[in-house]
CSV table of C-alpha atoms in Angstrom, one decimal:
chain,number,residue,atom,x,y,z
D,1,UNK,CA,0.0,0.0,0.0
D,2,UNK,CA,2.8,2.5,0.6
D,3,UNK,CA,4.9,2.0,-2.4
D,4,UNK,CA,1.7,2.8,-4.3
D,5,UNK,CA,1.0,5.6,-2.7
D,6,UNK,CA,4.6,6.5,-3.4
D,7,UNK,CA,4.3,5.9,-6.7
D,8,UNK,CA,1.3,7.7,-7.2
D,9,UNK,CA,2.9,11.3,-5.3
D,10,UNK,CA,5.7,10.6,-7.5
D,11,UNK,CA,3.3,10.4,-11.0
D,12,UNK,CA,1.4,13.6,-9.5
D,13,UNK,CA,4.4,15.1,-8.6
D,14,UNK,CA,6.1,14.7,-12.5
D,15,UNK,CA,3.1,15.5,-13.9
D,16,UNK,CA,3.3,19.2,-11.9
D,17,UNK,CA,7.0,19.4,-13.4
D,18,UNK,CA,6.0,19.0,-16.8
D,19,UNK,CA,3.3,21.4,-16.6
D,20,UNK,CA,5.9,23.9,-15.3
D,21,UNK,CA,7.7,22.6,-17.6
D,22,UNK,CA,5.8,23.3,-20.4
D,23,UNK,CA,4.5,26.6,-19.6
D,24,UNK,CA,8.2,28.1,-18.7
D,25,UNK,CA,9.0,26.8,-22.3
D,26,UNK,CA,6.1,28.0,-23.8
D,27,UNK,CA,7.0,31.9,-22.5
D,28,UNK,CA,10.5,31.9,-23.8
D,29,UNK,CA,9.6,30.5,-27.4
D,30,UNK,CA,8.9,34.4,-28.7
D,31,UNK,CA,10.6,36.9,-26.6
D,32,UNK,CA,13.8,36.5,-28.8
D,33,UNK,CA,11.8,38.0,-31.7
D,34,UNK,CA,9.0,40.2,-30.2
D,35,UNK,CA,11.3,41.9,-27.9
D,36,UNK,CA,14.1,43.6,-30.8
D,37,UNK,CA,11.4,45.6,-32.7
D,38,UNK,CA,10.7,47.9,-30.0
D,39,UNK,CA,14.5,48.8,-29.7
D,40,UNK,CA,15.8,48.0,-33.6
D,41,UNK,CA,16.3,51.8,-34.6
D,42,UNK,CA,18.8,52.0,-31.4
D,43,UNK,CA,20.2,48.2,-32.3
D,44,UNK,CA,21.2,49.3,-35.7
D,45,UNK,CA,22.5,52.7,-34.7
D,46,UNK,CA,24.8,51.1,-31.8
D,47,UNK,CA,25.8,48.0,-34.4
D,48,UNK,CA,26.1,49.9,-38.1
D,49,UNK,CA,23.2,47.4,-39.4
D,50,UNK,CA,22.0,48.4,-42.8
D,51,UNK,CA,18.2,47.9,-43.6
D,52,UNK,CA,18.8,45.0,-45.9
D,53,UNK,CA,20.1,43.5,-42.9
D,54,UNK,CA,16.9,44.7,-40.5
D,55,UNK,CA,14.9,43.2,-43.0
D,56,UNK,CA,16.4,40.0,-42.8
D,57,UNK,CA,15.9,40.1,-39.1
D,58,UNK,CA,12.3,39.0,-39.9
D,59,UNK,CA,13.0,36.5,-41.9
D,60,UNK,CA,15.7,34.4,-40.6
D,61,UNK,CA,13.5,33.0,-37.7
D,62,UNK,CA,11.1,31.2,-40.0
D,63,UNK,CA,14.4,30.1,-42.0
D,64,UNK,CA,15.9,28.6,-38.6
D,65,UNK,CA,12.7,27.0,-37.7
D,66,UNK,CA,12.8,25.0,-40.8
D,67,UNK,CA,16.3,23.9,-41.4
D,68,UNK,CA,16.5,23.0,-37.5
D,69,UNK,CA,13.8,22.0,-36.6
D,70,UNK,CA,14.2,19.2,-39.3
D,71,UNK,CA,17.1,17.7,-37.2
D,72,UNK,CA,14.3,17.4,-33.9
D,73,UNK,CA,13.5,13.8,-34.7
D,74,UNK,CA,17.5,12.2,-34.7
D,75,UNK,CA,18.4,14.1,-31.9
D,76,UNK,CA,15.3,12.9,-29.5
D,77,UNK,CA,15.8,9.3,-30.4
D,78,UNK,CA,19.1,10.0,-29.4
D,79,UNK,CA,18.8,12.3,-26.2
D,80,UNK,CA,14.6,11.9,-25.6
D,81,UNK,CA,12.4,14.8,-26.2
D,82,UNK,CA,13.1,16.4,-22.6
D,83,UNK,CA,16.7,16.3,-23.5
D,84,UNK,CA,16.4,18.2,-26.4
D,85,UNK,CA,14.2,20.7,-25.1
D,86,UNK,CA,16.4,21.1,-22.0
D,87,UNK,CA,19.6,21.9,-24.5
D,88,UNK,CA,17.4,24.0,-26.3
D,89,UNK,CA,16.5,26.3,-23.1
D,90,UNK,CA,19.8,26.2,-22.4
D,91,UNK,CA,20.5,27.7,-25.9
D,92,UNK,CA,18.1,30.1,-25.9
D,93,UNK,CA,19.3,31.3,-22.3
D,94,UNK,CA,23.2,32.3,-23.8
D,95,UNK,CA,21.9,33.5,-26.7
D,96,UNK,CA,19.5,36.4,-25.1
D,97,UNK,CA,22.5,36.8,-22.3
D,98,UNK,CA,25.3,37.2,-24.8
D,99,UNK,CA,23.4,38.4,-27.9
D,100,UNK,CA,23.1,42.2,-26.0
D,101,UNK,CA,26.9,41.7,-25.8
D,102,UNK,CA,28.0,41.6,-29.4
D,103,UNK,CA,29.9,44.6,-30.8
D,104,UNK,CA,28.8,44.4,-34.0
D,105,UNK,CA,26.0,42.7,-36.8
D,106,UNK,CA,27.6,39.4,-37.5
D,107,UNK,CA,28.2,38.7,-34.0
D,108,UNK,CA,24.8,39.9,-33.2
D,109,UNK,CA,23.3,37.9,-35.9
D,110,UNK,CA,25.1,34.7,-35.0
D,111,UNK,CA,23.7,34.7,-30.9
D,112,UNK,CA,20.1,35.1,-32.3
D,113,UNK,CA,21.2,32.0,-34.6
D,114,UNK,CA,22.3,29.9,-31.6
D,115,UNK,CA,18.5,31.2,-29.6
D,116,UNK,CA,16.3,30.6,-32.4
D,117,UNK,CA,18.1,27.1,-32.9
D,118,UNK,CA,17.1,26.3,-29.3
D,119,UNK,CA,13.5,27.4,-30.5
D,120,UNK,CA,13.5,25.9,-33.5
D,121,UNK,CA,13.9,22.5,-31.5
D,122,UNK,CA,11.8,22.8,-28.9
D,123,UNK,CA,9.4,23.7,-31.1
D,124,UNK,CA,9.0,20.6,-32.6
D,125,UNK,CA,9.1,18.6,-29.6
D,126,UNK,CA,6.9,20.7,-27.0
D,127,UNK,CA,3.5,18.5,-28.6
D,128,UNK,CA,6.0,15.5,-28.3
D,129,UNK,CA,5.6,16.0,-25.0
D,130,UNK,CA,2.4,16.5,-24.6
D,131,UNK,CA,1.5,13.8,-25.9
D,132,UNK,CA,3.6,11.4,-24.1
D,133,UNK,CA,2.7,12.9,-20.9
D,134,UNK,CA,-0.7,13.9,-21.1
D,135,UNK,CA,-2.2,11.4,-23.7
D,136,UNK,CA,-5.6,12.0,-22.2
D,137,UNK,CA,-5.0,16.2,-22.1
D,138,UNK,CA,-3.2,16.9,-25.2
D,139,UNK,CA,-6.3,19.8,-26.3
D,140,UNK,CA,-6.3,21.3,-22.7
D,141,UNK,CA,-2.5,21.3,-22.2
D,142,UNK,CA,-1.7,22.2,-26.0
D,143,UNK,CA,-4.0,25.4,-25.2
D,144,UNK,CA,-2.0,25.9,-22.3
D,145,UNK,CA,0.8,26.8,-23.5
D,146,UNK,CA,0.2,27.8,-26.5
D,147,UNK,CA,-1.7,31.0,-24.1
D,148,UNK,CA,2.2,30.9,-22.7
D,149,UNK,CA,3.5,31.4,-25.6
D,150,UNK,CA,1.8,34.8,-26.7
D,151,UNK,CA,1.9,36.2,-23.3
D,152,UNK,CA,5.6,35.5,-23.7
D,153,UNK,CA,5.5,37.2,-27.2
D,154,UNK,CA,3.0,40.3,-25.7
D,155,UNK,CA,4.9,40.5,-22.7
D,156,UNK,CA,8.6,40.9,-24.9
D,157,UNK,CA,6.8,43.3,-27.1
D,158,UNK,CA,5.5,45.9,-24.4
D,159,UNK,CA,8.1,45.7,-21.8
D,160,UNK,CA,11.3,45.6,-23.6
D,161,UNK,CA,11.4,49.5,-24.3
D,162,UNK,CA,10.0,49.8,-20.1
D,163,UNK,CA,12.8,47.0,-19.2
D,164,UNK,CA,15.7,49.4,-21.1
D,165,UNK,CA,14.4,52.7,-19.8
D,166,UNK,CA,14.9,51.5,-16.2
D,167,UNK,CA,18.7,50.7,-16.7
D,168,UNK,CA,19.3,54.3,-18.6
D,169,UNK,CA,17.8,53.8,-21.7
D,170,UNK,CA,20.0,51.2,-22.4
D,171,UNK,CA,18.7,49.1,-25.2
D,172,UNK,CA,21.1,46.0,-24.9
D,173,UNK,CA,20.0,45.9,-20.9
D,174,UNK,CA,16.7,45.7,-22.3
D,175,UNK,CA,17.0,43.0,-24.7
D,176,UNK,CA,19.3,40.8,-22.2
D,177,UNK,CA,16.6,40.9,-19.5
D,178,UNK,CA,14.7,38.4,-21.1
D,179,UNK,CA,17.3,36.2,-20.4
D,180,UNK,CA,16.5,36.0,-17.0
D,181,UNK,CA,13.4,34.1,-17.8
D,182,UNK,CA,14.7,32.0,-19.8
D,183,UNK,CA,17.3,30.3,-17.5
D,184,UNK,CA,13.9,30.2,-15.2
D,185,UNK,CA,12.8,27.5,-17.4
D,186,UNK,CA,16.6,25.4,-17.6
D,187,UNK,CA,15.7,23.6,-13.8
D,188,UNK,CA,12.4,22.1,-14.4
D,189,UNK,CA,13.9,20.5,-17.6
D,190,UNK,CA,16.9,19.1,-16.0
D,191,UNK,CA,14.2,17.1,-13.5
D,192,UNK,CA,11.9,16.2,-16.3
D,193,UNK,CA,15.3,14.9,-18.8
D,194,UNK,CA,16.1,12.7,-16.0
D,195,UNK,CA,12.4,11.5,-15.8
D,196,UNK,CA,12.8,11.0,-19.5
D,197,UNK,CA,15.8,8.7,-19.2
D,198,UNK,CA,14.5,6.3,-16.7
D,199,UNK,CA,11.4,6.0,-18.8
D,200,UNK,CA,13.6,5.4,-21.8
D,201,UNK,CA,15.2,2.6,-19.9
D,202,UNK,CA,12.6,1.1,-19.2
D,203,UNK,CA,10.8,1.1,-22.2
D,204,UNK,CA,13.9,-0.2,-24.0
D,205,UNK,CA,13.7,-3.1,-21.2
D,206,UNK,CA,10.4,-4.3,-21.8
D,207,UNK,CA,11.0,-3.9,-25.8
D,208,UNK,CA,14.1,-6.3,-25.4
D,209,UNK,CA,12.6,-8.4,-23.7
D,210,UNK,CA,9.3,-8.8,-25.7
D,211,UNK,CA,11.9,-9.6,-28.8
D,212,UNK,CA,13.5,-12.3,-26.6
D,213,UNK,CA,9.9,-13.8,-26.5
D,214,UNK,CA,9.1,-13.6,-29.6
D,215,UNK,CA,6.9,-10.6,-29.0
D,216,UNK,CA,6.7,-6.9,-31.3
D,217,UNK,CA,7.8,-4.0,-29.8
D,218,UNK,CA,5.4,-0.9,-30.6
D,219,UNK,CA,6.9,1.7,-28.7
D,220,UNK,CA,9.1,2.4,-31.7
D,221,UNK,CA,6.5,1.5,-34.3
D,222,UNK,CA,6.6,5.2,-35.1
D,223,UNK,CA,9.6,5.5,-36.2
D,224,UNK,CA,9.5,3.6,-39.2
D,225,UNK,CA,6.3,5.3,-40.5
D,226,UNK,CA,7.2,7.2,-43.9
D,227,UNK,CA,5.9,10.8,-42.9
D,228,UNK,CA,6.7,12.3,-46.3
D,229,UNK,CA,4.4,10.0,-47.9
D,230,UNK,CA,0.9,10.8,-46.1
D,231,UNK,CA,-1.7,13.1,-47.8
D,232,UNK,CA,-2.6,14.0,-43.8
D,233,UNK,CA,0.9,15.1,-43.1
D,234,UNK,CA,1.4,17.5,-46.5
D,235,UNK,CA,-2.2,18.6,-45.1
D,236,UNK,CA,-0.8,19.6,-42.1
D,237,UNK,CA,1.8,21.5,-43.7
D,238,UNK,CA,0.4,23.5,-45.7
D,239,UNK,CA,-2.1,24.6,-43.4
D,240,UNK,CA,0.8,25.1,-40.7
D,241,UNK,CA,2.5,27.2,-43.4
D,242,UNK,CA,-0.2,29.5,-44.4
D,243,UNK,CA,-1.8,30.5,-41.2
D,244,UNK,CA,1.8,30.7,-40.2
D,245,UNK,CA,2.6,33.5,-43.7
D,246,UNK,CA,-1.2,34.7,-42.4
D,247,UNK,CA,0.8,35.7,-38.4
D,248,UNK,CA,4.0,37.1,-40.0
D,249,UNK,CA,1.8,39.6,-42.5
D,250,UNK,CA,-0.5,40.4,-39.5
D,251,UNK,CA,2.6,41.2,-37.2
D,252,UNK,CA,4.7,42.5,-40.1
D,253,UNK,CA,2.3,44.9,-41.6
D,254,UNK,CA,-1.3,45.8,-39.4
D,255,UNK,CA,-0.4,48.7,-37.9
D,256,UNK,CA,1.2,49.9,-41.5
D,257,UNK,CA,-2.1,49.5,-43.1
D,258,UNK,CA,-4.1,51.3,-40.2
D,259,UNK,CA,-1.4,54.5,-40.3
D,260,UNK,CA,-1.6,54.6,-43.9
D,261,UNK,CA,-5.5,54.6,-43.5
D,262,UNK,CA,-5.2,57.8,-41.5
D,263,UNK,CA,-4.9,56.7,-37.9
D,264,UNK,CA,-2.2,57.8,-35.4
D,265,UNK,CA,1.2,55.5,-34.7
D,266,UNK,CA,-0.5,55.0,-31.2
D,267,UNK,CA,-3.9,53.9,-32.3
D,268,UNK,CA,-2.1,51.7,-35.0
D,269,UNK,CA,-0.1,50.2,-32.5
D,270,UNK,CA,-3.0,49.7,-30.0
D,271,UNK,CA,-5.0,48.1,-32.7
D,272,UNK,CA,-1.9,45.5,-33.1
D,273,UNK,CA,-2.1,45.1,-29.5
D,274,UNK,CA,-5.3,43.4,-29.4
D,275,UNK,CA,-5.0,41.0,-32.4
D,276,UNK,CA,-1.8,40.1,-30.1
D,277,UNK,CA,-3.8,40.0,-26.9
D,278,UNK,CA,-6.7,38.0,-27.6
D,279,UNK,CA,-4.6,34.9,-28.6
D,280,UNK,CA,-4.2,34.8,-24.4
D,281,UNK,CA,-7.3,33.4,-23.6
D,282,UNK,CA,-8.7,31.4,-27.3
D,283,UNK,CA,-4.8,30.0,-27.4
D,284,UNK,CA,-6.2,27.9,-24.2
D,285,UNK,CA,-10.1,27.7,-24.6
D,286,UNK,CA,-9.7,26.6,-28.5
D,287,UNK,CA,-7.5,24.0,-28.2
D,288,UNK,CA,-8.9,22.6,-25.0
D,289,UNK,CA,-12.7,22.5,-27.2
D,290,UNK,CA,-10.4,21.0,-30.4
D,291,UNK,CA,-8.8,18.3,-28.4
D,292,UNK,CA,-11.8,16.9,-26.9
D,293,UNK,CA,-13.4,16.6,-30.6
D,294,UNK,CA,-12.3,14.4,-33.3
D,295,UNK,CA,-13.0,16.0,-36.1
D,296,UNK,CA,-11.4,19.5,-36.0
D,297,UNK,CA,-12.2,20.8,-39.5
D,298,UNK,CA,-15.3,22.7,-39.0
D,299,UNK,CA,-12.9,25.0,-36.7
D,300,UNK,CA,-10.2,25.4,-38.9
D,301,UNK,CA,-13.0,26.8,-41.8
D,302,UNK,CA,-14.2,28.8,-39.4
D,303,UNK,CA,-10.9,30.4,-38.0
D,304,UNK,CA,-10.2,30.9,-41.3
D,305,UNK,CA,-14.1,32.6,-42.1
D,306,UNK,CA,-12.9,35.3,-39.5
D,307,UNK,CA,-9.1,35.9,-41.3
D,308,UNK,CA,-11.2,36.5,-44.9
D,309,UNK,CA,-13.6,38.9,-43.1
D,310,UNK,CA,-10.3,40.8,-41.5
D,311,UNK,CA,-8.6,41.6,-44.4
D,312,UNK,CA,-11.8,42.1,-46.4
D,313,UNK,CA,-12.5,44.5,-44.6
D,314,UNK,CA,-9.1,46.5,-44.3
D,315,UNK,CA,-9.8,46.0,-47.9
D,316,UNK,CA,-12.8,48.0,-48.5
D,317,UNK,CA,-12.3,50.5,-46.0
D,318,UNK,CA,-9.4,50.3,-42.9
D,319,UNK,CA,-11.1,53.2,-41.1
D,320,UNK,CA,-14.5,52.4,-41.1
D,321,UNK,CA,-14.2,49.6,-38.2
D,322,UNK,CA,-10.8,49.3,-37.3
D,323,UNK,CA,-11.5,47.6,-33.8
D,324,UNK,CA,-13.6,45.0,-35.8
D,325,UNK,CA,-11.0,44.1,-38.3
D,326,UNK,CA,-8.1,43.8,-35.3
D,327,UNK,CA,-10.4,41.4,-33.7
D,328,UNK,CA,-11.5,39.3,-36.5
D,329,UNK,CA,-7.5,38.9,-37.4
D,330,UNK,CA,-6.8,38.4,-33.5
D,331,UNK,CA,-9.3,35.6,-33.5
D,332,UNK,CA,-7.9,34.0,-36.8
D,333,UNK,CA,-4.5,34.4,-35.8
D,334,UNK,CA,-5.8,31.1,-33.3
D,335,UNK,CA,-5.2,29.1,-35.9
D,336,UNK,CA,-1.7,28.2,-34.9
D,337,UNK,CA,-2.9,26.4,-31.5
D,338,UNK,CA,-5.5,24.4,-33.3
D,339,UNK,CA,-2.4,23.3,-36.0
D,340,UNK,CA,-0.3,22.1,-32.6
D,341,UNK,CA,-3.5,20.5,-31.4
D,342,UNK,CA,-4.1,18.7,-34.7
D,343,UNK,CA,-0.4,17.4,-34.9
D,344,UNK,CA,-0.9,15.8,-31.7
D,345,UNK,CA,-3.6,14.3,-32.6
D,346,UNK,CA,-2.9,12.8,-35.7
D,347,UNK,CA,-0.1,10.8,-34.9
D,348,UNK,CA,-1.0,7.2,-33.1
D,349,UNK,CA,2.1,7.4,-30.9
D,350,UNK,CA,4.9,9.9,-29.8
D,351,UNK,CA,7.8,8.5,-32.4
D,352,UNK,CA,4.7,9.4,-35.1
D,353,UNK,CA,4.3,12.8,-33.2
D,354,UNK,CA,8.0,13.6,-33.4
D,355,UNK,CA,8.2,13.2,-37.4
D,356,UNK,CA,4.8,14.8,-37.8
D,357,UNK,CA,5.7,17.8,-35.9
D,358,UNK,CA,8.7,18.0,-37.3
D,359,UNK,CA,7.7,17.5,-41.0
D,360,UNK,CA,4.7,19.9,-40.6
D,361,UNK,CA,6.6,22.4,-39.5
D,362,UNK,CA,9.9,22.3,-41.1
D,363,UNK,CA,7.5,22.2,-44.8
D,364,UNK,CA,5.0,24.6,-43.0
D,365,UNK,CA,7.8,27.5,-41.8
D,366,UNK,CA,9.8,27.3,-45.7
D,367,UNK,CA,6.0,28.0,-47.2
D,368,UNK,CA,5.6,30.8,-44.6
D,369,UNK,CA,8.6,33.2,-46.0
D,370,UNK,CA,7.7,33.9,-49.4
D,371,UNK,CA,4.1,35.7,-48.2
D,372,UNK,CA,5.1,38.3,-45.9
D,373,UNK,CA,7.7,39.5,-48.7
D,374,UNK,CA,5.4,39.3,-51.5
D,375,UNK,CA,3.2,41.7,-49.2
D,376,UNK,CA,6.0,44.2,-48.7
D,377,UNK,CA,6.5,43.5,-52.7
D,378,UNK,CA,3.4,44.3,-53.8
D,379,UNK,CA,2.8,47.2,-51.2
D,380,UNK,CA,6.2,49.1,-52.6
D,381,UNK,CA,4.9,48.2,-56.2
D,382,UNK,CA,1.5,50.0,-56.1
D,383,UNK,CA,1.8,52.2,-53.5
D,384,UNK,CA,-1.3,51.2,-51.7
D,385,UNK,CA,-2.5,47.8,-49.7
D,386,UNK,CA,-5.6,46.8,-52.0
D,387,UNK,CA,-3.0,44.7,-54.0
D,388,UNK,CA,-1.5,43.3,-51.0
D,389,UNK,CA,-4.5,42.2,-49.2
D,390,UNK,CA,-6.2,41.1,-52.0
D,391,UNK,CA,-3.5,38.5,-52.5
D,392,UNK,CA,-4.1,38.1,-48.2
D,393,UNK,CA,-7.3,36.9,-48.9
D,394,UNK,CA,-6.2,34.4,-51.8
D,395,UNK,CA,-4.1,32.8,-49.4
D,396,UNK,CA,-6.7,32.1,-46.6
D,397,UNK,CA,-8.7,30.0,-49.0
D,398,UNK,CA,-6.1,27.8,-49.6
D,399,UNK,CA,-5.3,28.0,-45.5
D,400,UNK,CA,-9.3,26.6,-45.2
D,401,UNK,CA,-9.4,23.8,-47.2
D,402,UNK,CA,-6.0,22.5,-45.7
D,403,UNK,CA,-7.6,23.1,-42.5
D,404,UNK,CA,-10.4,21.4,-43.2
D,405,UNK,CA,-8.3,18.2,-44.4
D,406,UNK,CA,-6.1,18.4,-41.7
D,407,UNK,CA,-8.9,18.1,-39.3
D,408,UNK,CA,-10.2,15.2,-40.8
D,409,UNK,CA,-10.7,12.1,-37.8
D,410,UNK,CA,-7.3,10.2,-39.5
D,411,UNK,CA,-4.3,9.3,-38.2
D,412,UNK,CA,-1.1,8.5,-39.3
């Protein structure tokens, strides 16, 4: 009777760490990017960065996700998951503490390479995670963190310039804060790694010895599966990819629309503001509804209904219900937690999970870059956003009916 109730405070009490765990995670996955905006005009000033190179800022972290987080799946069947993660906290931590340091571009440039790589990773294997420790939560805790994740995002983005004006104005001391909370995150994932490894032993026990009695070993079954090849998986993708392009257009160029419309730089960035706030609360609440439903595509038409009313109507006329338009895009933006949500789902076991993440967002990031440019593209071309949102709304039908076959009940 003891040992079990031993082993049962020991299951509740791992369960706690990985919810920690998870959330701690979750805040420091954005910071890195949110947080340099605020203080780029004094970053380029202190480093002699051109604009080419500012520009590039915004797109290197979808190009890092990609090329990275394609190496997630060798390196947790080598390490496990919580390994991984762990080393990619750690990475993000000496980036954001060193990256304030550098003296000039290439330097700087490099540190945010080494943070975004410990992103890029834990990226990937954060539903892993999930899904191998809360099989029966995955919606609930998927929503949980990914509400973390823009309150992490928020957070950098409003309290950076705050952070540097209480050290002097000192942009650098501003940006290097947010290493703090990212070392916060480093302990709970050197407990949960170690959790990891005696689980891994002992999985690896039982599957020798069911092939000493002539038995299969499933646990791995997963890994064999040809992700590459599934119409689910390229569903996944694409729809990761889009409402991904859909997030960096939204981020990138909102509050450029609304001055160009007429209103002020402060209503402009207030209006930003709450298409970045409301993914707080409908992060959590949409994936806890998704995860308890099998079939997921009649939420993925409709988070995609509200992204073509958004940008239809900063189409027709930006300063006729700008509150209603931010909203509509806030709401839509919510797409990326039900994408999370759907890739745990779809795989039947966590080696599936690791390649589907990894796959469907590796494809999904590369098919993210090209929109947010073609935006800018077609803005500088015709001097006016009615070409660029136009193509906007193009891209959200194609965003829907991936959704919708991506939310199928199938799994891989």
């Amino acid at each position: 009777m003891s040992q079990r109730q031993g082993r049962a405070r020991s299951a509740t009490w791992t369960r706690r760490l990985a919810v920690a765990a998870l959330v701690l995670a979750a805040l420091n996955l954005r910071p890195l990017v949110t947080s340099i905006g605020p203080v780029l005009e004094e970053a380029r000033a202190a480093l002699g960065m051109s604009a080419a190179v500012a520009g590039l800022l915004a797109s290197v972290p979808a190009v890092c996700f990609a090329l990275v987080g394609s190496t997630a799946p060798r390196l947790a069947r080598r390490h496990g998951p919580e390994g991984v993660v762990l080393a990619g906290m750690a990475a993000v931590a000496l980036g954001l503490a060193l990256r304030p340091l550098a003296g000039g571009t290439p330097v700087f440039l490099a540190l945010s390479g080494l943070a975004l790589a410990g992103i890029a990773v834990a990226n990937v294997l954060l539903p892993v995670v999930v899904k191998q420790r809360f099989p029966d939560r995955v919606g609930m805790m998927t929503g949980l963190y990914s509400m973390a994740l823009n309150l992490g995002a928020s957070a950098a983005a409003a309290v950076t310039v705050p952070l540097a004006g209480a050290f002097g104005g000192d942009w650098r001391a501003g940006l290097g804060a947010w290493a703090v909370l990212a070392a916060v995150a480093v302990p709970p994932w050197v407990a949960l790694a170690r959790d990891g490894r005696r689980q891994q032993a002992g999985q690896q026990s039982g599957q020798q010895a069911g092939r000493a009695a002539g038995g299969e070993a499933g646990a791995g079954a997963g890994a064999h599966v040809r992700v590459a090849r599934s119409h689910m998986a390229w569903a996944l993708a694409v729809f990761f990819g889009l409402q991904s392009s859909s997030a960096y257009v939204i981020m990138g160029w909102l509050p450029q629309v609304f001055r160009d419309a007429g209103l002020s730089a402060e209503a402009a960035g207030l209006l930003f503001a709450v298409t970045s706030v409301l993914g707080v609360p409908l992060s959590f609440v949409l994936a806890a509804v998704a995860g308890r439903l099998r079939n997921q595509s009649g939420i993925a038409a409709l988070l995609g209904a509200f992204g073509l009313a958004g940008y239809a109507g900063l189409w027709a006329a930006p300063a006729a219900a700008p509150w209603l338009w931010a909203v509509l895009l806030g709401v839509a933006n919510c797409s990326f937690p039900l994408a999370l949500t759907m890739i745990a789902m779809r795989g039947r076991d966590g080696a599936t999970v690791i390649r589907l993440s990894a796959f469907a967002q590796s494809v999904g990031y590369v098919l993210s870059i090209p929109g947010p440019i073609l935006v800018g593209a077609l803005y500088q071309h015709t001097g006016g956003w009615r070409g660029p949102l136009a193509f906007a709304v193009c891209l959200m039908v194609p965003q829907i009916a991936a959704g919708y076959l991506a939310g199928r009940d199938r799994q891989i």
